[in-house]
Tab-separated table of N, CA and C in Angstrom:
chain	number	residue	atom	x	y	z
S	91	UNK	N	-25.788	0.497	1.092
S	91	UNK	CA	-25.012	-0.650	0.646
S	91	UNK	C	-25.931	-1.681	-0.004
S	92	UNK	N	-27.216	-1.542	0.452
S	92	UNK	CA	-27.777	-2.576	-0.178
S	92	UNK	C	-28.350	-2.334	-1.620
S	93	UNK	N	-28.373	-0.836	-2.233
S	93	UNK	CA	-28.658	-0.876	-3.181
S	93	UNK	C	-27.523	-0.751	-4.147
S	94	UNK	N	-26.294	-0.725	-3.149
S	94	UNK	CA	-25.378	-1.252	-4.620
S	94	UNK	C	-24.732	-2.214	-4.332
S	95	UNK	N	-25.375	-3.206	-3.707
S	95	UNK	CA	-25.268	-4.978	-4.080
S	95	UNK	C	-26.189	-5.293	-4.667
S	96	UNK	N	-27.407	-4.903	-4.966
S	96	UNK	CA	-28.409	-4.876	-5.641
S	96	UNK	C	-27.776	-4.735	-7.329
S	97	UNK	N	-27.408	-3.035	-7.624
S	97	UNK	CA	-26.949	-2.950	-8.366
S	97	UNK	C	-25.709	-3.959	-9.387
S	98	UNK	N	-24.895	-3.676	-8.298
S	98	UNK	CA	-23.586	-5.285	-8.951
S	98	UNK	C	-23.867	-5.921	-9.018
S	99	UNK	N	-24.784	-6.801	-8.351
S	99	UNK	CA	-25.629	-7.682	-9.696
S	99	UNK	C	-26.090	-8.021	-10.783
S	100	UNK	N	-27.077	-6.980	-10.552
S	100	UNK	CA	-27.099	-6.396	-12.450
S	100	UNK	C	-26.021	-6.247	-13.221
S	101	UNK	N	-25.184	-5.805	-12.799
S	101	UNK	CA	-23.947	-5.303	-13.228
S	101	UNK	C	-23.311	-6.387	-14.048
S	102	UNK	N	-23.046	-7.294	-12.964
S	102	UNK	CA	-22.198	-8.251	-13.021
S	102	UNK	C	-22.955	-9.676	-14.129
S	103	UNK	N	-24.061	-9.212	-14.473
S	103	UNK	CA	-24.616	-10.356	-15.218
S	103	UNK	C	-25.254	-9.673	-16.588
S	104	UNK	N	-24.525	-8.505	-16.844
S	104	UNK	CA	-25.186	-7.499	-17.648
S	104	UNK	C	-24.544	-8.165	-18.978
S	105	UNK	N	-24.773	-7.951	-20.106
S	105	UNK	CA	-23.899	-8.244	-21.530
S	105	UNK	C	-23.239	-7.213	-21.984
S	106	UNK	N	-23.173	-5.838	-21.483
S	106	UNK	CA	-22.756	-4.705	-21.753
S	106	UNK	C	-21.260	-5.106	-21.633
S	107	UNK	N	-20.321	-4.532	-22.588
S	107	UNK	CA	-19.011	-5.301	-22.241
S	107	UNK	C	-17.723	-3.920	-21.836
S	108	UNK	N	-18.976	-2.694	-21.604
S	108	UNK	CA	-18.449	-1.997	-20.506
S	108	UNK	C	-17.842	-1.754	-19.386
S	109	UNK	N	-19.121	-2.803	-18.744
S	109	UNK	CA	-18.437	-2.931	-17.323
S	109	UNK	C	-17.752	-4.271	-16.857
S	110	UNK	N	-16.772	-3.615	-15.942
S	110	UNK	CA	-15.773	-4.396	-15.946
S	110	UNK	C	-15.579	-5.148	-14.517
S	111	UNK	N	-16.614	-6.784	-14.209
S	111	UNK	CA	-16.714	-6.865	-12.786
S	111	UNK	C	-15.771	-6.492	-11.915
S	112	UNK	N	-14.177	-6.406	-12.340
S	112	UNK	CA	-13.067	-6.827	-10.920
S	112	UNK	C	-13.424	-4.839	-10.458
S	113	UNK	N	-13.598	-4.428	-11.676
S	113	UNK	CA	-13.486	-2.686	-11.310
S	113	UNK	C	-14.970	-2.658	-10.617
S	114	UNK	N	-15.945	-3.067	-10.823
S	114	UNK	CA	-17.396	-3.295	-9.687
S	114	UNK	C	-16.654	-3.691	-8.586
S	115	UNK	N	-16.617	-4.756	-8.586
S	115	UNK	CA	-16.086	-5.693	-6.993
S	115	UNK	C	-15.028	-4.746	-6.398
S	116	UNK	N	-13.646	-4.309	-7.064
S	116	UNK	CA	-13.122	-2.991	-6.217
S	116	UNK	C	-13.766	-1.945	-5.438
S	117	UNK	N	-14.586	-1.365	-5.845
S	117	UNK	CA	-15.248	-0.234	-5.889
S	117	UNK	C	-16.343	-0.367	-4.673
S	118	UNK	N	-16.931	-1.735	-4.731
S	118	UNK	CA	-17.580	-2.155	-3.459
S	118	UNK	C	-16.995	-2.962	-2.623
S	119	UNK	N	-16.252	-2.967	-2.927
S	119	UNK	CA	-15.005	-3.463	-1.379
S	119	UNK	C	-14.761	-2.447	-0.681
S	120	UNK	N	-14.601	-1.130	-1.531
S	120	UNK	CA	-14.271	0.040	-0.483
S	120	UNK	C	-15.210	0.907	-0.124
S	121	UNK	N	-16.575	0.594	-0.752
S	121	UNK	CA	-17.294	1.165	-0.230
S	121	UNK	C	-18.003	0.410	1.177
S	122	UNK	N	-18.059	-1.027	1.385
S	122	UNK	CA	-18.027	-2.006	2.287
S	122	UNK	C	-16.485	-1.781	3.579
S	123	UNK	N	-15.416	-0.957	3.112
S	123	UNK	CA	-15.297	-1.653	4.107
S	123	UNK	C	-14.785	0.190	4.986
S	124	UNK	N	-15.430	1.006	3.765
S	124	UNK	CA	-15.402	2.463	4.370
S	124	UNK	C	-16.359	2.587	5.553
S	125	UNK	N	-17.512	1.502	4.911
S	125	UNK	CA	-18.552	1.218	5.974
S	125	UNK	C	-18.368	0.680	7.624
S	126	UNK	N	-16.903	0.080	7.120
S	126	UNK	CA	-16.500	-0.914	8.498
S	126	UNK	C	-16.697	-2.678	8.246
S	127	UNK	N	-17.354	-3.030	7.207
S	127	UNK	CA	-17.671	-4.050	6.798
S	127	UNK	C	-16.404	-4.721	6.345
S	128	UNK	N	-15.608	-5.396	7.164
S	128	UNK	CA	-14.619	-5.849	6.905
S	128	UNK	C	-14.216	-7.650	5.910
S	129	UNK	N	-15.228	-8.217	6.460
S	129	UNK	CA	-15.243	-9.360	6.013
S	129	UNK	C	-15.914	-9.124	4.562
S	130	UNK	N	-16.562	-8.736	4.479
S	130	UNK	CA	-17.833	-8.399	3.428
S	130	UNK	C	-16.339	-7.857	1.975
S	131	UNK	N	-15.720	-6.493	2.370
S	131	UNK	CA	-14.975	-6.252	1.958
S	131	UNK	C	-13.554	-7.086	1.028
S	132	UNK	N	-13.456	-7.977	2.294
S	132	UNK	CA	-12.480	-8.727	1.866
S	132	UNK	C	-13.031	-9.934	0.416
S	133	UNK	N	-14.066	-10.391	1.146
S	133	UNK	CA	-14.456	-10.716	-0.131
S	133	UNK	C	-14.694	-10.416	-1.679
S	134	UNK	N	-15.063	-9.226	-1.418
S	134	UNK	CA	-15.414	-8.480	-2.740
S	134	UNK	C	-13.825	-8.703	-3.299
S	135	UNK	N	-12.952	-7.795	-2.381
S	135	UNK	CA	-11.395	-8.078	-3.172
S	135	UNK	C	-11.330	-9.226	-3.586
S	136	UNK	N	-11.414	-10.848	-2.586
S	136	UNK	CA	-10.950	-11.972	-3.758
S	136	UNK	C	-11.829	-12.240	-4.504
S	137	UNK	N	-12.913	-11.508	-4.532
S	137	UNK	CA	-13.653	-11.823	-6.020
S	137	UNK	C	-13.039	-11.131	-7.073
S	138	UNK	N	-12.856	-9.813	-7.081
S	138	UNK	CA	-12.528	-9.371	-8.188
S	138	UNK	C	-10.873	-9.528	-8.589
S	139	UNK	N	-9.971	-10.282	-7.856
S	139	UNK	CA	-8.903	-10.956	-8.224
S	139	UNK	C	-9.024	-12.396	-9.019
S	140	UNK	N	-10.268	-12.727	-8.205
S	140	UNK	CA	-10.533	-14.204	-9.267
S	140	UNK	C	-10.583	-13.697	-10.753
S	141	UNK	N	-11.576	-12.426	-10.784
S	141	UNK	CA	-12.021	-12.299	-12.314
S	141	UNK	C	-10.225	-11.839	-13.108
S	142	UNK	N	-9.671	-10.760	-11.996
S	142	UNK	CA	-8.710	-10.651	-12.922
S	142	UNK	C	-7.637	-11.108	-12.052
S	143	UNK	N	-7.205	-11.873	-11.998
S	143	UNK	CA	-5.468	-12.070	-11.037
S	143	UNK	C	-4.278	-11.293	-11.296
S	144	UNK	N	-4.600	-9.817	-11.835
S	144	UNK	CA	-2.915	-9.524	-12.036
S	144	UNK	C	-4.062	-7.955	-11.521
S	145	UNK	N	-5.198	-7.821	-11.319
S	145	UNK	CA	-5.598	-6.469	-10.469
S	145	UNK	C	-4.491	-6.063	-9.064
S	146	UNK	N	-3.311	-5.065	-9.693
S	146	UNK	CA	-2.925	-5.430	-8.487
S	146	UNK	C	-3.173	-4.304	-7.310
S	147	UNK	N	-4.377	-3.492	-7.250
S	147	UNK	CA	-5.157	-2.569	-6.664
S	147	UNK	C	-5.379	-3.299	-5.753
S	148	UNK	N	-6.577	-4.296	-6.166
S	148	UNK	CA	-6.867	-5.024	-5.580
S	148	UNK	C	-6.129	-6.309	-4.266
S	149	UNK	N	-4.825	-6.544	-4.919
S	149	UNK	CA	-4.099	-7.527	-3.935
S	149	UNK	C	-3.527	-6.243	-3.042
S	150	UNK	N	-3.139	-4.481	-3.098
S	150	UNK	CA	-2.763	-4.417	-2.148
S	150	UNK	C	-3.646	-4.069	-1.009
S	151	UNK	N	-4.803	-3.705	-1.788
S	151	UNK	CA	-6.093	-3.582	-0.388
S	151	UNK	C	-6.131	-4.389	-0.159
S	152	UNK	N	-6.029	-5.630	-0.722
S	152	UNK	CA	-6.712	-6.912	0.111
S	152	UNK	C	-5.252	-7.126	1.368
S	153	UNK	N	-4.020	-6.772	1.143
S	153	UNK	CA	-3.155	-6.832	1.639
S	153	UNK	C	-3.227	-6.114	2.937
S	154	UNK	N	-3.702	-4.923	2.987
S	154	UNK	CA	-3.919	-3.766	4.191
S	154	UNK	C	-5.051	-4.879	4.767
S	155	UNK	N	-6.025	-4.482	4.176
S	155	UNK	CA	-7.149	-5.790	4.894
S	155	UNK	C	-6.453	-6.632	6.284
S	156	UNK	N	-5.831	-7.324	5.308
S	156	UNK	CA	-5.489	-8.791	5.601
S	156	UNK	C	-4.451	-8.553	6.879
S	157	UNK	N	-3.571	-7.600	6.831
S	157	UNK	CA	-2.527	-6.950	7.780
S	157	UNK	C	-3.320	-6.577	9.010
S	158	UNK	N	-4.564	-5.919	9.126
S	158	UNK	CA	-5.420	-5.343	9.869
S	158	UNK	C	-5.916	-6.346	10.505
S	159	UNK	N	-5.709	-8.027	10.252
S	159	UNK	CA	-6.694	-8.847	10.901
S	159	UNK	C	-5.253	-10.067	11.337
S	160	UNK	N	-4.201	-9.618	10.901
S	160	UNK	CA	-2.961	-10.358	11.252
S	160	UNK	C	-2.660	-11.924	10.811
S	161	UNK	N	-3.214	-11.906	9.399
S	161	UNK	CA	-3.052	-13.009	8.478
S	161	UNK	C	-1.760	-12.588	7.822
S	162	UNK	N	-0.677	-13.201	8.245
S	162	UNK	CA	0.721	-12.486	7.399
S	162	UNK	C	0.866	-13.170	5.973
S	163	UNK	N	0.935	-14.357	6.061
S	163	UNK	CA	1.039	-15.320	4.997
S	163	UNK	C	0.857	-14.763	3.917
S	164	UNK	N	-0.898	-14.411	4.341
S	164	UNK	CA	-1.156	-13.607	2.918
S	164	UNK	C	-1.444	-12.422	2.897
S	165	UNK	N	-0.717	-11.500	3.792
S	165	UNK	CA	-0.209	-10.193	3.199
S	165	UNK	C	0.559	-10.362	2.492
S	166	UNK	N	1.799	-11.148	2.775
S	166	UNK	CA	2.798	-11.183	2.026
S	166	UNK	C	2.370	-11.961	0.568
S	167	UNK	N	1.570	-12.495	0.600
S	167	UNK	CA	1.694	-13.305	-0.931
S	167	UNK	C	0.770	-11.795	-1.844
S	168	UNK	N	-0.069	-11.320	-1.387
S	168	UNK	CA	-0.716	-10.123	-1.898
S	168	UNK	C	-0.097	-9.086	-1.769
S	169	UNK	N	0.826	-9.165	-1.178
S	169	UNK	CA	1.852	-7.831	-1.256
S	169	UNK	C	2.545	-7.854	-2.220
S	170	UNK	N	2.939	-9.169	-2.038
S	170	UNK	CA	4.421	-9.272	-2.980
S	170	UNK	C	3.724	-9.245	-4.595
S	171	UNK	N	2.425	-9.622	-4.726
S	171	UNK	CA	1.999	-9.735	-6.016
S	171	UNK	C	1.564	-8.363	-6.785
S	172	UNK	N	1.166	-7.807	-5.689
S	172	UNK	CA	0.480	-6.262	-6.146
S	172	UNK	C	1.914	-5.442	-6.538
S	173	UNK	N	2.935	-5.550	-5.705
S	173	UNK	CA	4.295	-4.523	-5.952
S	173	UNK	C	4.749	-5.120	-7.575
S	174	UNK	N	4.684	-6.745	-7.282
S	174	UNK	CA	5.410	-6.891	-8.807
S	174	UNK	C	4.767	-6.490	-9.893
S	175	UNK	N	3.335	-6.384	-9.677
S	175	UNK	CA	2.400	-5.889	-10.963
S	175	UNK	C	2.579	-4.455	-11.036
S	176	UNK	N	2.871	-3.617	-10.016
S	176	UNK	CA	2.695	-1.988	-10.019
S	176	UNK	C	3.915	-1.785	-8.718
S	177	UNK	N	4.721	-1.684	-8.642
S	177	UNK	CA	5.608	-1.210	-7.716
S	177	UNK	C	5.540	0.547	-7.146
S	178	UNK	N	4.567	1.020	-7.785
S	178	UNK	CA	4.483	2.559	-7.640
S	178	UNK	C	3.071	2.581	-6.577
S	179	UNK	N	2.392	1.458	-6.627
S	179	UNK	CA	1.081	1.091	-5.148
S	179	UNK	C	1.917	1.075	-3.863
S	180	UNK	N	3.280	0.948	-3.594
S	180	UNK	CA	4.219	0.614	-2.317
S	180	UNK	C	3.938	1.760	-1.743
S	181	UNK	N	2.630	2.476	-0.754
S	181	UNK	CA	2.781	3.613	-0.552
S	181	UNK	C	1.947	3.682	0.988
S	182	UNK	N	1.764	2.472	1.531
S	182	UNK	CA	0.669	2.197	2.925
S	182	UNK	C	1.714	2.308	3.839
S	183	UNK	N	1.725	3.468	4.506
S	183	UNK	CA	3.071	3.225	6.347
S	183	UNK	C	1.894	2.310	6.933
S	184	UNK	N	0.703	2.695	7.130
S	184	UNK	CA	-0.122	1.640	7.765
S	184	UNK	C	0.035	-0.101	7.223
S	185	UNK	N	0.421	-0.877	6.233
S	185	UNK	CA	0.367	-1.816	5.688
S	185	UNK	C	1.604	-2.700	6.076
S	186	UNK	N	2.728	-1.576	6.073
S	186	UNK	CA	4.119	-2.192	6.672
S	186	UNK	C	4.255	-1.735	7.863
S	187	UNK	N	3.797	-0.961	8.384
S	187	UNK	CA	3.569	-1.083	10.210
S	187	UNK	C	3.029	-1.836	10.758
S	188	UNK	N	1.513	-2.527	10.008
S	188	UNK	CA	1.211	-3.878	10.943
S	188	UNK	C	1.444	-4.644	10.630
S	189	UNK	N	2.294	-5.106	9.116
S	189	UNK	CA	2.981	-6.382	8.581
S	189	UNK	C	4.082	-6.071	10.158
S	190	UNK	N	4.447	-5.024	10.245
S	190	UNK	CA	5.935	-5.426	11.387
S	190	UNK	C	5.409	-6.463	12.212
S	191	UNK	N	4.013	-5.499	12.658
S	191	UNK	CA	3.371	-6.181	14.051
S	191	UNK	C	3.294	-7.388	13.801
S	192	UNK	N	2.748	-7.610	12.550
S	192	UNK	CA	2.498	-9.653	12.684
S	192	UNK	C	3.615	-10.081	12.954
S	193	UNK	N	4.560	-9.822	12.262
S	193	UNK	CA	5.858	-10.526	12.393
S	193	UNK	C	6.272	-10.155	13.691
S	194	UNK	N	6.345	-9.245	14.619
S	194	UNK	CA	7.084	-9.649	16.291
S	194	UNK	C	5.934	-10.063	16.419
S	195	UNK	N	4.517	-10.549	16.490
S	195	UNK	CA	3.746	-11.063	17.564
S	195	UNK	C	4.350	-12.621	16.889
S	196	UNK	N	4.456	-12.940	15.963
S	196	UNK	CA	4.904	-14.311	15.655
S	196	UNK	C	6.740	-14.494	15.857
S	197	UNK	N	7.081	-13.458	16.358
S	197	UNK	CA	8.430	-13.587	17.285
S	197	UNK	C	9.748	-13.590	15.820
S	198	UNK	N	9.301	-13.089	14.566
S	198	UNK	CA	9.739	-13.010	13.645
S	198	UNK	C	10.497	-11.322	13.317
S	199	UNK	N	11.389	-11.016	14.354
S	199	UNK	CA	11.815	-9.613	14.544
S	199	UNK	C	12.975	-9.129	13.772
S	200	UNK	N	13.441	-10.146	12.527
S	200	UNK	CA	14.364	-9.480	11.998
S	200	UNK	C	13.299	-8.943	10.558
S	201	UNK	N	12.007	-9.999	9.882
S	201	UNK	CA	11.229	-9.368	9.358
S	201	UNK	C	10.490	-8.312	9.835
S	202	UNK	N	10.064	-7.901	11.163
S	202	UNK	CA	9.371	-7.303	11.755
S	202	UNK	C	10.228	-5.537	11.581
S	203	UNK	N	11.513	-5.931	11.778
S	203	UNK	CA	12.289	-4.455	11.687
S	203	UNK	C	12.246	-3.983	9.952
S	204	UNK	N	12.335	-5.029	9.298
S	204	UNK	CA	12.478	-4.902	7.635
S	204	UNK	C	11.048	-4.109	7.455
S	205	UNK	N	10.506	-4.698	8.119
S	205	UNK	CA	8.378	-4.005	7.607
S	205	UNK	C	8.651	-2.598	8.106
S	206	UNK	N	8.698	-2.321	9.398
S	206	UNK	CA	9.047	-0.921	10.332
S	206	UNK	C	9.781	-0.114	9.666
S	207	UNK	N	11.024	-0.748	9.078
S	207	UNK	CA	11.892	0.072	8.476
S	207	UNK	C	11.341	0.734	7.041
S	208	UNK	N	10.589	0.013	6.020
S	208	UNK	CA	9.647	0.820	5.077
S	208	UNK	C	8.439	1.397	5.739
S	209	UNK	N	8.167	1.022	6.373
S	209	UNK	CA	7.164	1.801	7.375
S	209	UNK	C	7.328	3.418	7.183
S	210	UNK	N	8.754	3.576	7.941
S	210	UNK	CA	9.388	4.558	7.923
S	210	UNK	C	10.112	5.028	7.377
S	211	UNK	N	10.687	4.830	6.343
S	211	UNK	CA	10.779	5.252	5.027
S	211	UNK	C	9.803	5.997	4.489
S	212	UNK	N	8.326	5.277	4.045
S	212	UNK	CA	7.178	6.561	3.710
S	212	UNK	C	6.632	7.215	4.251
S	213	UNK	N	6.570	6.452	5.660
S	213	UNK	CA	6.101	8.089	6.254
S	213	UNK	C	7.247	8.938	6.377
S	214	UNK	N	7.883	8.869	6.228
S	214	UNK	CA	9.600	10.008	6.442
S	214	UNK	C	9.016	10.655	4.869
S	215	UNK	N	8.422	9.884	3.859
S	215	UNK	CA	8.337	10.601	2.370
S	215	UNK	C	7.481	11.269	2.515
S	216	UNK	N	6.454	11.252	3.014
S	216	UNK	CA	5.045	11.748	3.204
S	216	UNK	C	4.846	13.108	3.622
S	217	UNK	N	5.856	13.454	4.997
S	217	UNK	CA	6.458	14.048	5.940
S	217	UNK	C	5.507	14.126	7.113
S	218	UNK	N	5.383	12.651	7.238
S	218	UNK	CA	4.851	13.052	8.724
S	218	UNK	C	5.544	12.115	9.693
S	219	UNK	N	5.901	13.586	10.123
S	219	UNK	CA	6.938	13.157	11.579
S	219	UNK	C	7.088	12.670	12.340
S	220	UNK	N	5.535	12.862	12.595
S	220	UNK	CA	4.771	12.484	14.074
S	220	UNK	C	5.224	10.568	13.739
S	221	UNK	N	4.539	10.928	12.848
S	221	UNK	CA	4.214	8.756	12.712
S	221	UNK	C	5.915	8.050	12.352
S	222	UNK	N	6.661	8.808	11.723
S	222	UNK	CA	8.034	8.410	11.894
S	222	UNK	C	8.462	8.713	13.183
S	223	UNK	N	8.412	9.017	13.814
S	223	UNK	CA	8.983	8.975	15.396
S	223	UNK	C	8.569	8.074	16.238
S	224	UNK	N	7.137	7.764	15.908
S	224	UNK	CA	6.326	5.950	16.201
S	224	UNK	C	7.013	5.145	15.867
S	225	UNK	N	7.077	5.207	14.248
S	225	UNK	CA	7.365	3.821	14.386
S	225	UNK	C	9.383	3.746	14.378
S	226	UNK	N	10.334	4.770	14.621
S	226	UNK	CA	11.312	4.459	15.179
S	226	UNK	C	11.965	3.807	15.968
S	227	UNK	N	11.249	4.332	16.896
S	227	UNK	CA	10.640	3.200	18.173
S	227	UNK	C	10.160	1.984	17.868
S	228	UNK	N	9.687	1.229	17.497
S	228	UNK	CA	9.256	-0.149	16.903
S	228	UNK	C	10.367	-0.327	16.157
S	229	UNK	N	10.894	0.089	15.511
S	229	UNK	CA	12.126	-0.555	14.696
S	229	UNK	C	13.258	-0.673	15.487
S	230	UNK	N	13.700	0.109	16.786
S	230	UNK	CA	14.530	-0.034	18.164
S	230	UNK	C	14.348	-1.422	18.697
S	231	UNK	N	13.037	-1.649	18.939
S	231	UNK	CA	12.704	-2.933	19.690
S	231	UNK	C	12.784	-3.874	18.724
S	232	UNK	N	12.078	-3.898	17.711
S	232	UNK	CA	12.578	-5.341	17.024
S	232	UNK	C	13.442	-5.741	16.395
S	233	UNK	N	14.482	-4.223	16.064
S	233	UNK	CA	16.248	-4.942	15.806
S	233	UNK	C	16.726	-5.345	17.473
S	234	UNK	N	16.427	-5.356	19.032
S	234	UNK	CA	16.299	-5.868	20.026
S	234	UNK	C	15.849	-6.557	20.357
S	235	UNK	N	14.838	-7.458	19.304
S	235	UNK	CA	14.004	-9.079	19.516
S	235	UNK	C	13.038	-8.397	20.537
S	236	UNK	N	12.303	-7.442	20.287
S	236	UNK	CA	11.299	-6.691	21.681
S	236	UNK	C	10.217	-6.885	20.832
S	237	UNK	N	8.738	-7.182	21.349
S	237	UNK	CA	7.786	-5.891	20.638
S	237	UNK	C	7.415	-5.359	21.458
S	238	UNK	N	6.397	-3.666	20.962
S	238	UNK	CA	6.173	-2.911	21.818
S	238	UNK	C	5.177	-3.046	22.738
């Protein structure tokens, strides 16, 4: 990792009008956060949204990210931005399974069933069973004001 922060540097201050920082800064967000480097990661994403604001790759990783650490606010504002730029990225059961979760831990269970319910929707597309039968169950309890 350190020699390609090293590298994006160079990169990123190069005159070559090749490279394209937000596609650098993507690219080492996921290699940062394949690492486990989560914060590190996240950053790279709002950097390379600064350079381009309509990357919408970028807003939905930063969205999974952000879901993973139970900042809803802005899942949802990076969700909602990445679908309107590319609506064909709507494809994380992980992203709307823990958007559910934020929403019942913040006692918000009629959004919480809406997240669960696309949840399960793609994984039902995907075909895996296993994880639609999870999160069924979660969508039971929070059309019941429960979480699990």
């Amino acid at each position: 990792i350190q020699q390609l922060s090293e590298a994006t540097r160079f990169v990123l201050v190069s005159p070559e009008s090749r490279y394209q920082p937000q596609s650098i800064r993507f690219s080492l967000a996921q290699a940062l956060l394949g690492k486990g480097q989560v914060r590190e990661g996240a950053a790279q994403l709002t950097a390379a949204i600064q350079v381009a604001p309509n990357y919408a790759d970028a807003h939905y990783l930063l969205a999974l990210v952000l879901a993973s650490q139970g900042d809803t606010d802005a899942v949802v504002e990076h969700y909602s931005r990445a679908v309107a730029l590319n609506p064909a990225l709507d494809t994380s059961v992980n992203l709307h399974d823990l958007l559910g979760a934020n929403y019942a831990k913040a006692g918000q269970f009629q959004n919480a069933a809406r997240s669960a319910q696309k949840a399960l929707q793609l994984a039902r597309s995907a075909g895996d069973t296993a994880r639609a039968r999870q999160i069924e169950g979660k969508v039971q309890l929070y059309q019941k004001g429960q979480a699990p």
